[in-house]
Short mmCIF file of C-alpha atoms in Angstrom, two decimals:
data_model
loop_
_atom_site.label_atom_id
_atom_site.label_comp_id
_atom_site.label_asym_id
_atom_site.label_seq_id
_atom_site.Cartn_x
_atom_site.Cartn_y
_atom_site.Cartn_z
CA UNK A 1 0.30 26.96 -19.15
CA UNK A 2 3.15 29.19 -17.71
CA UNK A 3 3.21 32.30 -18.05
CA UNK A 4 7.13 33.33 -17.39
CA UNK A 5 8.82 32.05 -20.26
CA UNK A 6 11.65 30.93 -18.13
CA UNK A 7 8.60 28.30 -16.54
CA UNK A 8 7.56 27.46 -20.17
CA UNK A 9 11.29 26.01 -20.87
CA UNK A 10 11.11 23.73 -17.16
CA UNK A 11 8.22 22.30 -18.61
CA UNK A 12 9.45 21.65 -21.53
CA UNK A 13 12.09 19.65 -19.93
CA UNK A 14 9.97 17.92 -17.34
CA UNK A 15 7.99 17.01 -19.66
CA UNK A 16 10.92 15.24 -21.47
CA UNK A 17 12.02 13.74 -18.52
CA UNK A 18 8.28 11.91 -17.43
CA UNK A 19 8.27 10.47 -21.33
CA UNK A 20 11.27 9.32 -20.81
CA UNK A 21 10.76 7.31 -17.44
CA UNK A 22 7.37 6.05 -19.10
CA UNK A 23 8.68 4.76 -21.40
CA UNK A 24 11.36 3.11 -19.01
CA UNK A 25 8.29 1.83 -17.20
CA UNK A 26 7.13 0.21 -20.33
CA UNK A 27 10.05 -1.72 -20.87
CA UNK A 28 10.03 -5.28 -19.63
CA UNK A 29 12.39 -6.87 -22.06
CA UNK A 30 15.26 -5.76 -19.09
CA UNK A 31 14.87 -5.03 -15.49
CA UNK A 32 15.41 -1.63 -14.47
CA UNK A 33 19.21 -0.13 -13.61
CA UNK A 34 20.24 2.15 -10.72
CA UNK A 35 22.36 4.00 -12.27
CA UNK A 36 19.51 4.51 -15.38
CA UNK A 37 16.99 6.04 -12.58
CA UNK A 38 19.36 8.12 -10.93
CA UNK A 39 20.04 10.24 -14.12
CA UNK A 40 16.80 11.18 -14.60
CA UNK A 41 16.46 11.70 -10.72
CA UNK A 42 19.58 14.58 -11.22
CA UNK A 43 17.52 15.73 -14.49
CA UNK A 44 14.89 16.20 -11.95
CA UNK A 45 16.79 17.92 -9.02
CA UNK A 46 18.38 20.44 -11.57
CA UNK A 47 14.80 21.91 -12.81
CA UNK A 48 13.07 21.65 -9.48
CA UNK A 49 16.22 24.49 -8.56
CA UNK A 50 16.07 26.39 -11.50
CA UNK A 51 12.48 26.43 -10.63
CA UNK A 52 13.07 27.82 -7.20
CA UNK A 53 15.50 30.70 -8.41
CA UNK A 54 12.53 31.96 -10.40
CA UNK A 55 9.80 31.37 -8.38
CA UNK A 56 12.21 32.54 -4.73
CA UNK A 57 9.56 30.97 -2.74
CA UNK A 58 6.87 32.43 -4.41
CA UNK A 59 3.99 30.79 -5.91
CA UNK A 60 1.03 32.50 -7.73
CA UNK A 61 -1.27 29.50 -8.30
CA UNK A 62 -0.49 25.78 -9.60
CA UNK A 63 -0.24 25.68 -13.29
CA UNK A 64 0.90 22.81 -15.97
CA UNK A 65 3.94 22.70 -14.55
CA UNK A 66 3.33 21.73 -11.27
CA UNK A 67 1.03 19.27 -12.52
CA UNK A 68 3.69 17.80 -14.67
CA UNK A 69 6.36 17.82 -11.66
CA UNK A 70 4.23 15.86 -9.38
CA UNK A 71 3.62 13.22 -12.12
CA UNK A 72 7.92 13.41 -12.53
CA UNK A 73 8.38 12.72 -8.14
CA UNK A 74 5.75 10.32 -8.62
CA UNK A 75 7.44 8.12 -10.93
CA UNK A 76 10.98 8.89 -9.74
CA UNK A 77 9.22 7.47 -6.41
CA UNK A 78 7.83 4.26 -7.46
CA UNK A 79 11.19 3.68 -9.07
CA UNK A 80 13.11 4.34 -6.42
CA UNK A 81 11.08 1.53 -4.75
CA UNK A 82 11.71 -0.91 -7.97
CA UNK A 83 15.15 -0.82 -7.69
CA UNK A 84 15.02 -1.40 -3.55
CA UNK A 85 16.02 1.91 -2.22
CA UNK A 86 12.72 1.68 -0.30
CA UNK A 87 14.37 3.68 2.61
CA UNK A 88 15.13 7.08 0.69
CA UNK A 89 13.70 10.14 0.74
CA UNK A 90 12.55 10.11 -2.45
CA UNK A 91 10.53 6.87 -2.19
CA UNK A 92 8.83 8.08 0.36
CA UNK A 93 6.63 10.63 -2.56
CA UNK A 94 4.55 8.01 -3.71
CA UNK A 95 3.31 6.70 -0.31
CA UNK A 96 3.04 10.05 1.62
CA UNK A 97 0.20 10.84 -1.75
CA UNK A 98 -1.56 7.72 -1.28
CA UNK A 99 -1.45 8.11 2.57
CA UNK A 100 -2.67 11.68 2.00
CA UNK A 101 -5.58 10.21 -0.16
CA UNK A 102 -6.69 7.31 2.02
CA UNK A 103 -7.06 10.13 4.81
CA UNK A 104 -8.84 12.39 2.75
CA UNK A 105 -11.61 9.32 2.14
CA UNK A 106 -11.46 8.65 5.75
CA UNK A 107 -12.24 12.09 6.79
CA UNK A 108 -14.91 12.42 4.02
CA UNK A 109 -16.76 9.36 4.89
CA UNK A 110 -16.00 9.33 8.48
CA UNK A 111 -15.98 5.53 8.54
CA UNK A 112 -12.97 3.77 9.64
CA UNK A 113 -11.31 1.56 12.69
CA UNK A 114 -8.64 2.07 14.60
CA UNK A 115 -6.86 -0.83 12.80
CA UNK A 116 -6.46 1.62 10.13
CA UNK A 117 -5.22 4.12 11.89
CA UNK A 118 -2.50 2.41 13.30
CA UNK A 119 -1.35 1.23 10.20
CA UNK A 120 -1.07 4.57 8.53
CA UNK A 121 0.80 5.29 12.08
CA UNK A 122 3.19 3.19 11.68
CA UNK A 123 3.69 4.27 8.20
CA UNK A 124 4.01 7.70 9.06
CA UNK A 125 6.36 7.26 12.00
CA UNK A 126 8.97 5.02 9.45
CA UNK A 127 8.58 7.93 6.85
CA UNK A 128 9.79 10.87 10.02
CA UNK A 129 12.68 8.34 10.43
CA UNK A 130 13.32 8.66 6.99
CA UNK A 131 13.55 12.12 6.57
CA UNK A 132 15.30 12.71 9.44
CA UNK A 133 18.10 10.57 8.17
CA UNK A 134 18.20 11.61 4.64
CA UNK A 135 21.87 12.66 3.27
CA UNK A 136 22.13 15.93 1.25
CA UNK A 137 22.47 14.22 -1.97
CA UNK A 138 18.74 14.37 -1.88
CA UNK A 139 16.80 17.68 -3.24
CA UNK A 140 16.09 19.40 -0.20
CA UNK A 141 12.94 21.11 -1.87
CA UNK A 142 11.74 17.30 -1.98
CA UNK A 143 12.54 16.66 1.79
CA UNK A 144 10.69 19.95 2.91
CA UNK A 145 7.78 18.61 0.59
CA UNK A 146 7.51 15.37 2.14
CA UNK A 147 8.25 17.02 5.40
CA UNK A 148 5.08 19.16 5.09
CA UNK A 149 2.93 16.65 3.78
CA UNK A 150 4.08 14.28 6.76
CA UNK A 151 3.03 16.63 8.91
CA UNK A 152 -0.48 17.73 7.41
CA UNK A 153 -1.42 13.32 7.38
CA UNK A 154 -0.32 13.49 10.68
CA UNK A 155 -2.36 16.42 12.00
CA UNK A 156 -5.29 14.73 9.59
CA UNK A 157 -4.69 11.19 11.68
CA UNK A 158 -5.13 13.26 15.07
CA UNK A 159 -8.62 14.72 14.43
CA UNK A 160 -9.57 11.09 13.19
CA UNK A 161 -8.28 9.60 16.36
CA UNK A 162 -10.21 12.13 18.47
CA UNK A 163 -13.61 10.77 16.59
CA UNK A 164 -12.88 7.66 17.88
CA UNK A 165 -11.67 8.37 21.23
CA UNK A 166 -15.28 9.94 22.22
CA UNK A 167 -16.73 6.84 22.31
CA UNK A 168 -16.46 4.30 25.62
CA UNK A 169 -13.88 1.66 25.53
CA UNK A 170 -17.37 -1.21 25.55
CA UNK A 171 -18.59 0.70 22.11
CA UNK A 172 -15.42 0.86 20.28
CA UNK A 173 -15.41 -2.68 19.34
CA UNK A 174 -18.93 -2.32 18.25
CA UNK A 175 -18.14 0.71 16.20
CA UNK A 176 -14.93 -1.80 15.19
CA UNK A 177 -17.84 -5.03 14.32
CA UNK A 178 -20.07 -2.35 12.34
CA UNK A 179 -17.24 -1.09 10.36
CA UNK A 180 -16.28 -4.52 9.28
CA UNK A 181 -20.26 -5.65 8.24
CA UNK A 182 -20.47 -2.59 6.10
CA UNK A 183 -17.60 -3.21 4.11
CA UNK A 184 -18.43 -6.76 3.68
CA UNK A 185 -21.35 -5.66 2.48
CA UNK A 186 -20.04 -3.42 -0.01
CA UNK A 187 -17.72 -6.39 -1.04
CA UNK A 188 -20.58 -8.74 -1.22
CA UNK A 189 -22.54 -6.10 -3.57
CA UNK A 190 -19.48 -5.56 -6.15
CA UNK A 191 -18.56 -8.94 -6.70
CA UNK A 192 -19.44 -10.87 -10.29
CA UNK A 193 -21.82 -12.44 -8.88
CA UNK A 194 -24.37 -10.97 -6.18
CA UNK A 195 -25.04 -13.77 -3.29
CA UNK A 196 -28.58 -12.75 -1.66
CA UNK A 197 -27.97 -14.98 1.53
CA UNK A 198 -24.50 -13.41 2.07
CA UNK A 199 -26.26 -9.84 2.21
CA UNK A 200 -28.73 -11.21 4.81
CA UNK A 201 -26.65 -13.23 6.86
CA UNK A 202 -24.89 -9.38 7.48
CA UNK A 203 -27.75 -7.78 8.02
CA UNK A 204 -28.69 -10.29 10.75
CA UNK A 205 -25.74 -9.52 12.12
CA UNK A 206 -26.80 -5.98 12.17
CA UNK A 207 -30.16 -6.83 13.86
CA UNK A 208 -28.51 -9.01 16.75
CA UNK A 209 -26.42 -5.80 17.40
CA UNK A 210 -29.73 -3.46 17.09
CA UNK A 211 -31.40 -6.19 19.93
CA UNK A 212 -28.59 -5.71 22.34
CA UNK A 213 -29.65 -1.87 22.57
CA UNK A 214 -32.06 -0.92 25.39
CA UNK A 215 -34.37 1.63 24.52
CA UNK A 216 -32.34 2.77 21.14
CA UNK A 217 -29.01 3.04 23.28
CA UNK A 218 -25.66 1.43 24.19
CA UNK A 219 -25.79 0.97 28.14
CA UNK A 220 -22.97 -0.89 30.56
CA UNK A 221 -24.56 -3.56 33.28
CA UNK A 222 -25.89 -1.55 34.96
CA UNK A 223 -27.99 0.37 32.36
CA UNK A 224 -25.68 3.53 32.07
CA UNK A 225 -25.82 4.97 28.73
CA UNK A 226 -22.21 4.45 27.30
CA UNK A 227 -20.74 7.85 25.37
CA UNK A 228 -20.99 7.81 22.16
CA UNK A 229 -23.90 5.48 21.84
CA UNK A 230 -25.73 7.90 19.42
CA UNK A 231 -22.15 8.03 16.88
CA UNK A 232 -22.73 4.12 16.76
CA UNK A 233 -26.58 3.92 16.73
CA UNK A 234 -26.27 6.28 13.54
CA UNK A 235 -23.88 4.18 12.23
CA UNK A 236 -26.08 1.13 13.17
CA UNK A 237 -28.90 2.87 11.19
CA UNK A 238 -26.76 3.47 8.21
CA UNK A 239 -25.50 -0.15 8.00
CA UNK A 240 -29.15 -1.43 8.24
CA UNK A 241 -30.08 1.56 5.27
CA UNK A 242 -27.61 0.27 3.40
CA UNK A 243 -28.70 -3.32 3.56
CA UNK A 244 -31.77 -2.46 2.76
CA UNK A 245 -30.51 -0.71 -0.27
CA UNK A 246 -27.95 -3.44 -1.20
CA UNK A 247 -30.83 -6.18 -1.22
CA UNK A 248 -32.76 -4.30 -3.40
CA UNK A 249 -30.28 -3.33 -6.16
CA UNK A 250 -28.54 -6.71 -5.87
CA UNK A 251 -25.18 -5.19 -7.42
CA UNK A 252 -27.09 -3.46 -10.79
CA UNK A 253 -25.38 -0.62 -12.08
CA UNK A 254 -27.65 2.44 -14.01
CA UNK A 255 -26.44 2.63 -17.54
CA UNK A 256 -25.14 6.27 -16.95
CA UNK A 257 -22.32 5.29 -14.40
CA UNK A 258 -21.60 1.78 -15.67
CA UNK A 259 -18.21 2.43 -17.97
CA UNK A 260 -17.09 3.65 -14.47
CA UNK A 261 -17.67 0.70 -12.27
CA UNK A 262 -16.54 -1.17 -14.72
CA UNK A 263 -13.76 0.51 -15.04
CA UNK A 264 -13.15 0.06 -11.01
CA UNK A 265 -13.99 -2.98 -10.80
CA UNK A 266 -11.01 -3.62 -13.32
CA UNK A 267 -8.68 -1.78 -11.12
CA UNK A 268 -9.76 -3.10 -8.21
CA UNK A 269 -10.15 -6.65 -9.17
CA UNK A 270 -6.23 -6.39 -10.66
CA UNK A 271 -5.13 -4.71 -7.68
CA UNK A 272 -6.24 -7.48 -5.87
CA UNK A 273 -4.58 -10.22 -7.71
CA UNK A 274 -1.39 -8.35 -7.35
CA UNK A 275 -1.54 -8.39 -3.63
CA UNK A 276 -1.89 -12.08 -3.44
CA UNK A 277 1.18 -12.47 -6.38
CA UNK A 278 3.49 -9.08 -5.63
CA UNK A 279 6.46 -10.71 -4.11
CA UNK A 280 6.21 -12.31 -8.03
CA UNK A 281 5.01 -10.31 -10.13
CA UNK A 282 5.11 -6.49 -8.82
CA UNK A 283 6.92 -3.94 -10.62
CA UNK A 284 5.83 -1.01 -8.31
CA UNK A 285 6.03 1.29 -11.00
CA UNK A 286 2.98 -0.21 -12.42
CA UNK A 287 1.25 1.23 -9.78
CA UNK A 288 1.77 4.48 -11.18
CA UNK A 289 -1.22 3.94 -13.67
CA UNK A 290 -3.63 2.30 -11.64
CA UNK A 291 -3.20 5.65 -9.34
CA UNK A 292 -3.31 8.20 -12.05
CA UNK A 293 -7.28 6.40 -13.26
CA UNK A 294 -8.49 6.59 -9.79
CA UNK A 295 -6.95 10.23 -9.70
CA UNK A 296 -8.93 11.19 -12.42
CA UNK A 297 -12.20 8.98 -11.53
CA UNK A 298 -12.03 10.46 -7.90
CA UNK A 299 -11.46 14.36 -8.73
CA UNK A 300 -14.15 14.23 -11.53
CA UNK A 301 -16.59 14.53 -8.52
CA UNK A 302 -18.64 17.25 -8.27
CA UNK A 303 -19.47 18.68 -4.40
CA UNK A 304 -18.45 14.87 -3.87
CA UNK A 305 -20.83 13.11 -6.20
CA UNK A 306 -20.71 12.29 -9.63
CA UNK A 307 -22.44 13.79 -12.43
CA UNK A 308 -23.83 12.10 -15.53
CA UNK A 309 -24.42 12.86 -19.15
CA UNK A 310 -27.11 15.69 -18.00
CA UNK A 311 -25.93 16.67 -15.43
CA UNK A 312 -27.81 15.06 -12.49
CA UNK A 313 -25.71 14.06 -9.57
CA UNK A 314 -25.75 10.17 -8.71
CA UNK A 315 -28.24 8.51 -6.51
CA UNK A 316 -26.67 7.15 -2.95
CA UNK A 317 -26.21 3.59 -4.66
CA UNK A 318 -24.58 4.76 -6.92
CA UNK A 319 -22.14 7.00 -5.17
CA UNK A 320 -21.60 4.80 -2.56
CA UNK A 321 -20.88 1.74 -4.35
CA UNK A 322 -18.40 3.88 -6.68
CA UNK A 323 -16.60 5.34 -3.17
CA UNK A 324 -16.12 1.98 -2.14
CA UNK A 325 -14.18 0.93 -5.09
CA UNK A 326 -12.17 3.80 -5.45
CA UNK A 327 -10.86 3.52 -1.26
CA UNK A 328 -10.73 -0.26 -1.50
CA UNK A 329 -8.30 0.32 -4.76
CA UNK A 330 -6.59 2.53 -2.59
CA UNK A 331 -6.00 0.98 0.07
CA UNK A 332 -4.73 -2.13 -2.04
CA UNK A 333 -1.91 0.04 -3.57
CA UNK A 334 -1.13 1.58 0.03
CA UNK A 335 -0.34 -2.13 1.37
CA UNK A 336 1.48 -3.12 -2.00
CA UNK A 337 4.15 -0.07 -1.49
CA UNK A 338 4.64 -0.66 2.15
CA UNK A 339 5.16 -4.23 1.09
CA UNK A 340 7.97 -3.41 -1.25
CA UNK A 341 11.03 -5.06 -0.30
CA UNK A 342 14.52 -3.25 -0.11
CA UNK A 343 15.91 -5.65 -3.33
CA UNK A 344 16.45 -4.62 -6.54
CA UNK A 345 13.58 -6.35 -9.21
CA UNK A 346 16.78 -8.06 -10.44
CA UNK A 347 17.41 -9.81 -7.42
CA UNK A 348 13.55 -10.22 -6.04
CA UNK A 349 13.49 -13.77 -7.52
CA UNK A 350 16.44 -14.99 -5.35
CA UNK A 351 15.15 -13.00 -2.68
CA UNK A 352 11.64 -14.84 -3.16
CA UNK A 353 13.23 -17.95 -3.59
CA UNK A 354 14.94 -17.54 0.25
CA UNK A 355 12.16 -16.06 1.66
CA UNK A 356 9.88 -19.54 0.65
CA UNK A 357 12.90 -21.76 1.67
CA UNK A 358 13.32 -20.15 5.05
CA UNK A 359 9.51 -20.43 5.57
CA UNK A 360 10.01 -23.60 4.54
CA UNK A 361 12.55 -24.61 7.38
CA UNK A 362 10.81 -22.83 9.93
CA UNK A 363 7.71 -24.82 9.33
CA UNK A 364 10.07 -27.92 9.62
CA UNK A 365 11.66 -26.71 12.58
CA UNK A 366 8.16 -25.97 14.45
CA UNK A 367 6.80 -29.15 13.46
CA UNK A 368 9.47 -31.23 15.13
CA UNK A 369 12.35 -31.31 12.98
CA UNK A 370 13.64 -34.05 10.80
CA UNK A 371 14.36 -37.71 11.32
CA UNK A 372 17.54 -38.27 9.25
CA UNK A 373 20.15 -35.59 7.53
CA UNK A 374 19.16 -36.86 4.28
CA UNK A 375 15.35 -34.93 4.56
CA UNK A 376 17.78 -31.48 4.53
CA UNK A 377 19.38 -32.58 1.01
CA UNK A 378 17.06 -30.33 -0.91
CA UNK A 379 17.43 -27.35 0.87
CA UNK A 380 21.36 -27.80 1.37
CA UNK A 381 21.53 -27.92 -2.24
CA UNK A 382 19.32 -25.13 -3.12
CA UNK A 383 21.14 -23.14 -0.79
CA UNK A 384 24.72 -23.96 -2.12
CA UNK A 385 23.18 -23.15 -5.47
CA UNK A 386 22.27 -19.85 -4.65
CA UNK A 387 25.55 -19.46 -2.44
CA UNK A 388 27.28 -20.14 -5.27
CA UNK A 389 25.79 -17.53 -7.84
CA UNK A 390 27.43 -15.11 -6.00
CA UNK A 391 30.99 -12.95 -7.25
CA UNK A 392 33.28 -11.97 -5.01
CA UNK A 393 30.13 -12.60 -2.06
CA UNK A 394 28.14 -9.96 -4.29
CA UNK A 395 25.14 -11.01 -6.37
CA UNK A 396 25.86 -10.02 -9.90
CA UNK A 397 23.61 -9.50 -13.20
CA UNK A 398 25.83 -9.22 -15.70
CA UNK A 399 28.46 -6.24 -14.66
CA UNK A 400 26.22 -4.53 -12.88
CA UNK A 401 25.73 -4.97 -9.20
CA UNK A 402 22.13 -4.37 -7.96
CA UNK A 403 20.53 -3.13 -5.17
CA UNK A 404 19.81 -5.05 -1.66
CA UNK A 405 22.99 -6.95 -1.61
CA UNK A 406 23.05 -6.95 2.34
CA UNK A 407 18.81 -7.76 2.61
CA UNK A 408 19.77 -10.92 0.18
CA UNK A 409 23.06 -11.74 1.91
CA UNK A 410 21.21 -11.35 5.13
CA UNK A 411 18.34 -13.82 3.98
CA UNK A 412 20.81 -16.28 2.53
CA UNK A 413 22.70 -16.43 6.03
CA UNK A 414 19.08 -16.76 8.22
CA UNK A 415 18.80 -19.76 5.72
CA UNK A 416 21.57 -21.48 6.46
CA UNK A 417 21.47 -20.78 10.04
CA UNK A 418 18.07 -22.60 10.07
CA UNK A 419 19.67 -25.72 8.16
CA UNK A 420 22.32 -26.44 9.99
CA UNK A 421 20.38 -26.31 13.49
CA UNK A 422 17.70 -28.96 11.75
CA UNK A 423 21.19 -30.75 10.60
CA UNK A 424 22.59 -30.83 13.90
CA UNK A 425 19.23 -32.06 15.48
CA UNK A 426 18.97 -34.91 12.63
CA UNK A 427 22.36 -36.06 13.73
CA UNK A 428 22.01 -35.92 17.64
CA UNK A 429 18.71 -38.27 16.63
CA UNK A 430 20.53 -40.60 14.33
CA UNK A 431 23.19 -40.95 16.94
CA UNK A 432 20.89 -42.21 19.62
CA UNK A 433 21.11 -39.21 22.36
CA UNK A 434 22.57 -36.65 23.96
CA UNK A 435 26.26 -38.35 24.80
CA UNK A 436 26.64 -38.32 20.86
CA UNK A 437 29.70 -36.33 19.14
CA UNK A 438 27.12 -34.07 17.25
CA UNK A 439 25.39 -33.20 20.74
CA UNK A 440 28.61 -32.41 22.36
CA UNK A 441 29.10 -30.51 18.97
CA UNK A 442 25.83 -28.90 19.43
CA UNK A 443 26.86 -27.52 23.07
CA UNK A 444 29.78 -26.30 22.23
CA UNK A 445 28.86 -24.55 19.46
CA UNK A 446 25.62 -23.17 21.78
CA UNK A 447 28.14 -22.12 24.54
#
C-alpha cells in the first residue's frame, strides 16, 4: 500500500473507477456509449495529475497504486477500441503491453521469424504515427508513457533483428522452415487429441533438413560454410530433441502442473475461436481477462520455470509445453486488437454486413460478372435497406450517434460503387454490345 496518505486517497478512487468500468464490461444487455467511457477516461486523467503533483516526477518504487492504474489504462484502452476510436492515443495502451510481452517471449526463447518481426513493425510504426498526431485533450503523462514504451519495443525489435541478420541470406529460410516445424509440433502436442503420425511426419521433415548438411554444416555449392550454420544446426538439434521428447510424452500432463494447462488450453482454445468469429462476436474488452490469467500464469515463474506444490522447478516438457501456450495465447490477442475495426460495437453488425456484401461483389466481379440485372436484385436491395437506416446520412441508435460514421459511410459507398459497375456490365450484355445506350453510358460516365 501507499504510504503518503495523499496516494492512499488516488487509490481509493482508482480503484472506484476500474469497478466501475468492470462492471461496464460485464454488461451486455446494451452496447457500450462514448460518451459513458469518456467520463471515466476524465476520472482517470484527473488522478493520474494529482498523482504527478505529489509524486513531481519522482518515484520511490511501484506500489498498489501503480498496479491498480495500469489495470485502469488497460481497460480505458480496450474500450477505447470497443467503441472504434482505434486511432487514439489511448488505445494504443493495451497493444504497446501485449507488444511489450510478445517481445519479452521472443527475446527469452530466442525463437522467432522474421514474419514476426515485421508484423510487430508495422504495428509499431502505426502506433509513432499515432502519437505523433495525438491532440492535447489526451493526458500527456499517457502519451510520454506510450512514447517510452514505443521506444523500449523498438530498441527490443532491433537486437532481435540483429540475431537474425548474422545468418546468410541461403540459411534464413531454413532458420524460417525450422521455426515453423517446431511450432507445429508444439500445436500437434497440445491438441485434444495427440496424432503420433503428425509428430513423425515433422520430424522427417527435420531429418531431410539434417541430410542436406555436409559434415554437421550449412555450405553454398560450392561447399563454403554459410554464417550462421552453427545458430541453425543448434536449432536443428533442438527441434529433433524436442521430437524426441514430444513422441514420448504424447501430450500427458504431470498431475502437479495440470490445473495450469488446462487452464491454457481454455484460454487458448477460446482465443482461437474468437479469431475465426471476431468481426461477430468480439467485444475487445473481453480481452482484458484473458490477459490479466496469462499475466498472472506467466509472472508466477520462478528464474523462468515453474514451481510446484514442493517446490521443484518443472521438467523441460513441462515448461516448454506451458511457454507455448502462454505466447500462442498471446499472440492470438495481439492479432485480435490490431484487427479491431474503427466502428463503434453498435454499428459492427452493419459494418459486417457491408464488409460480406462487398466481398461478395468482388467475387462476382472477378468471376466474370453477371448475365442479366436481375442477379444484382439482392444486393441492390440490401444495400437500399441499409441506405435507408440512415438519419440525416448518419447511422443512428436511438439518439445517440456512434462512432465510425465515415468507415461505415465509406463501406456503404465502395458497395454501391461495385453494384452499379456489375449493373452497367449486365446491361451492356443484355443489350447485345458495345453500340448499346448503357455502353455509351458506361464511357461517358468512365471519361
Amino acid at each position: 500500500m501507499p504510504k503518503d496518505a495523499r496516494e492512499r486517497q488516488i487509490l481509493d478512487k482508482l480503484v472506484l473507477i476500474r469497478d466501475e468500468l468492470l462492471l461496464l464490461k460485464r454488461d451486455r444487455t446494451k452496447y457500450i456509449r462514448t460518451q459513458d467511457v469518456m467520463v471515466h477516461y476524465d476520472q482517470l486523467v484527473e488522478q493520474v495529475m494529482h498523482l504527478n503533483e505529489i509524486r513531481k516526477g519522482e518515484h520511490k518504487g511501484e506500489n498498489r497504486l501503480d498496479k491498480v492504474l495500469e489495470s485502469c489504462f488497460q481497460l480505458i484502452s480496450l474500450f477505447f477500441m470497443t467503441i472504434g476510436r482505434t486511432t487514439e492515443a489511448p488505445a494504443a495502451y493495451a497493444l504497446t503491453s501485449t507488444i511489450k510481452r510478445l517481445l519479452d517471449h521472443l527475446t527469452e526463447s530466442r525463437l522467432f521469424s522474421a514474419k514476426d518481426l515485421n508484423s510487430i513493425a508495422d504495428t509499431l510504426g502505426k502506433l509513432d504515427g499515432i502519437l505523433k498526431n495525438t491532440n492535447s485533450e489526451h493526458s500527456p503523462y499517457l502519451v510520454e508513457l506510450l512514447a517510452n514504451r514505443e521506444e523500449l519495443c523498438k530498441k527490443m525489435l532491433v537486437d532481435l533483428r540483429k540475431q537474425l541478420d548474422e545468418l546468410e541470406e541461403p540459411l534464413q529460410a531454413v532458420y524460417e522452415r525450422l521455426i515453423s516445424i517446431l511450432r507445429s509440433m508444439s500445436l500437434a502436442n497440445t491438441k485434444a487429441k495427440f496424432s503420433t503420425t503428425e509428430v513423425q511426419k515433422l520430424r522427417a521433415n527435420l531429418q531431410e533438413i539434417d541430410e542436406s548438411r555436409v559434415n554437421g554444416k550449412f555450405v553454398d555449392k560450392e561447399g563454403r560454410e554459410l554464417r550462421g550454420s552453427d545458430v541453425v544446426s543448434d536449432l536443428l538439434q533442438r527441434c529433433l530433441l524436442w521430437s524426441d521428447i514430444v513422441l514420448e510424452r504424447k501430450g500427458v500432463i504431470p498431475e502437479a502442473f495440470k490445473s495450469t494447462y488446462d487452464t491454457l488450453i481454455g484460454i487458448r482454445n477460446e482465443l482461437e475461436k474468437l479469431s475465426l468469429t471476431q468481426a461477430w462476436s468480439l467485444r475487445e474488452t473481453d480481452l482484458y481477462d484473458f490477459q490479466r490469467e496469462l499475466d498472472k500464469i506467466d509472472e508466477a515463474r520462478v528464474d523462468g520455470n515453474w514451481l510446484d506444490q514442493d517446490g521443484k522447478p518443472a521438467e523441460l516438457y513441462v515448461q516448454r509445453t506451458l511457454l507455448y501456450l502462454i505466447r500462442r495465447s498471446y499472440g492470438y490477442i495481439y492479432y485480435l486488437m490490431i484487427s479491431s475495426e474503427p466502428v463503434s460495437e453498435a454499428l459492427l453488425p452493419i459494418y459486417n454486413q457491408l464488409q460480406t456484401l462487398k466481398r461478395c461483389l468482388i467475387e462476382v466481379k472477378n468471376s466474370g460478372g453477371v448475365s442479366s440485372v436481375r442477379e444484382l436484385y439482392p444486393y441492390s436491395m440490401k444495400l437500399n435497406s441499409i441506405d435507408n437506416m440512415r438519419v440525416d446520412g448518419k447511422f443512428m441508435v436511438g439518439d445517440d450517434i456512434p462512432e465510425g460514421q465515415g468507415s461505415v459511410s465509406e463501406l456503404l459507398a465502395e458497395c454501391f460503387d461495385l453494384n452499379y459497375e456489375l449493373r452497367l456490365a449486365a446491361e451492356e450484355l443484355e443489350n447485345g454490345g458495345s453500340d448499346s445506350p448503357a455502353s455509351t453510358t458506361a464511357q461517358t460516365t468512365t471519361t
